[in-house]
XYZ file of C-alpha atoms in Angstrom:
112
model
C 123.891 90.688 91.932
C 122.744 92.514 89.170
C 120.196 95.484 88.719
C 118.198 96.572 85.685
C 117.342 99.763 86.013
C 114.337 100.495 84.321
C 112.299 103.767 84.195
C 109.599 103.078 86.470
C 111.638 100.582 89.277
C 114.872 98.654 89.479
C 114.814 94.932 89.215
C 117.356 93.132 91.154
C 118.650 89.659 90.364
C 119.963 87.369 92.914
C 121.115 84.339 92.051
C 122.489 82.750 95.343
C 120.862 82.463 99.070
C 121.215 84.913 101.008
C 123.093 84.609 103.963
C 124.725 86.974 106.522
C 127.245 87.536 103.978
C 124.943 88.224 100.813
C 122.618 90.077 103.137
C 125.035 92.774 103.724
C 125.763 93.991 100.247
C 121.910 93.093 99.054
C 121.093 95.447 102.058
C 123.128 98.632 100.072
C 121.968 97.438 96.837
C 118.026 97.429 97.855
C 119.018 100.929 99.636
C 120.302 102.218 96.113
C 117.806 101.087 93.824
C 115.027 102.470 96.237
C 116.175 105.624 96.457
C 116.434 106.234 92.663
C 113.650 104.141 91.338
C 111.194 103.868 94.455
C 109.870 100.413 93.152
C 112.114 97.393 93.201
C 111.043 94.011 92.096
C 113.530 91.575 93.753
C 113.789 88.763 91.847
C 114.577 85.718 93.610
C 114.170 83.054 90.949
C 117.973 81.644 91.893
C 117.669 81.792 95.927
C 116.926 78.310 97.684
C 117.524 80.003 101.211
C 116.848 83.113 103.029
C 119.097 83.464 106.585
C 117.721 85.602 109.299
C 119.880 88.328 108.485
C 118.739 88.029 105.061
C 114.831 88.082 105.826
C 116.090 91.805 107.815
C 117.307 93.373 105.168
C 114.045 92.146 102.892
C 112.106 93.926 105.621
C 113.910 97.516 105.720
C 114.275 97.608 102.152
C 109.868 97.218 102.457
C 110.101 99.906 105.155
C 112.083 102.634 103.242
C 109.924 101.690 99.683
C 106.805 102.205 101.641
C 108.090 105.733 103.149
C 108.548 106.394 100.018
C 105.002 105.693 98.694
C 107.092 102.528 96.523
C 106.828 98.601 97.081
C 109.706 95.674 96.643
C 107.700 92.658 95.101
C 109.187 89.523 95.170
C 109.736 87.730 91.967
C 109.484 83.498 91.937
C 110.870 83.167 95.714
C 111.696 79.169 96.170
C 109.197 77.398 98.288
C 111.387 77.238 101.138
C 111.608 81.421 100.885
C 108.355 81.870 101.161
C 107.783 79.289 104.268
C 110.344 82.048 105.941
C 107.901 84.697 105.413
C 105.064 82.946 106.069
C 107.001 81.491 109.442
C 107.998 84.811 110.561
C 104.030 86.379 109.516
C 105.339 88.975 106.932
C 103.739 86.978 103.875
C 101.426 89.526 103.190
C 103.942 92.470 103.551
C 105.220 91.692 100.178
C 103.597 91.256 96.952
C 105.189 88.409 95.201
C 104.605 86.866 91.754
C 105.914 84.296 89.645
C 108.252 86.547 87.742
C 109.538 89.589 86.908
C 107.000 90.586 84.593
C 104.130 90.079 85.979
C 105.653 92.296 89.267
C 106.368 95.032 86.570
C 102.782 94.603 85.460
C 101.194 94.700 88.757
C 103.564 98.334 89.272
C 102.411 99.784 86.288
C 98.261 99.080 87.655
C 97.268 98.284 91.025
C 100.606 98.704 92.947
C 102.217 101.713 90.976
């Protein structure tokens, strides 16, 4: 995983599903980069899957940005990723875009 941190959010690169395993250290990383930027944009151009455990830690990461006024956007989630969200009826929880610019963009007018 790695995280650009950027003045205005932190974008966060994963490059492999997210499992149980991958879960638990994207869970501390999400934590981090929320508490010092607020907004995250979570791009998830390299992630094929999304495991239960994985779809969790998507949703507290939302909770804590939201407490905090902030949002984590989704950047180019794989069909199958967003099937999960719309399966589990938290499609609309996240904003999501095709990449990691137009998220930024979005942040910096409607969503920031």
């Amino acid at each position: 995983m790695q995280v650009d941190d950027r003045p205005d959010a932190a974008v966060v690169h994963v490059r492999t599903d997210i499992d149980a395993g991958v879960a638990a250290v994207l869970r501390d990383t999400l934590t981090d980069a929320v508490d010092r930027r607020g907004h995250v944009v979570l791009d998830m151009a390299g992630v094929d899957t999304l495991a239960p455990d994985g779809l969790a830690t998507l949703v507290r990461a939302h909770r804590r940005a939201r407490q905090r006024g902030a949002w984590v956007c989704l950047s180019g989630p794989s069909r199958f990723v967003l099937t999960v969200l719309h399966t589990m009826k938290v499609d609309g929880v996240f904003p999501v875009f095709d990449d990691c610019a137009a998220a930024l963009d979005w942040l910096h007018g409607e969503g920031g």
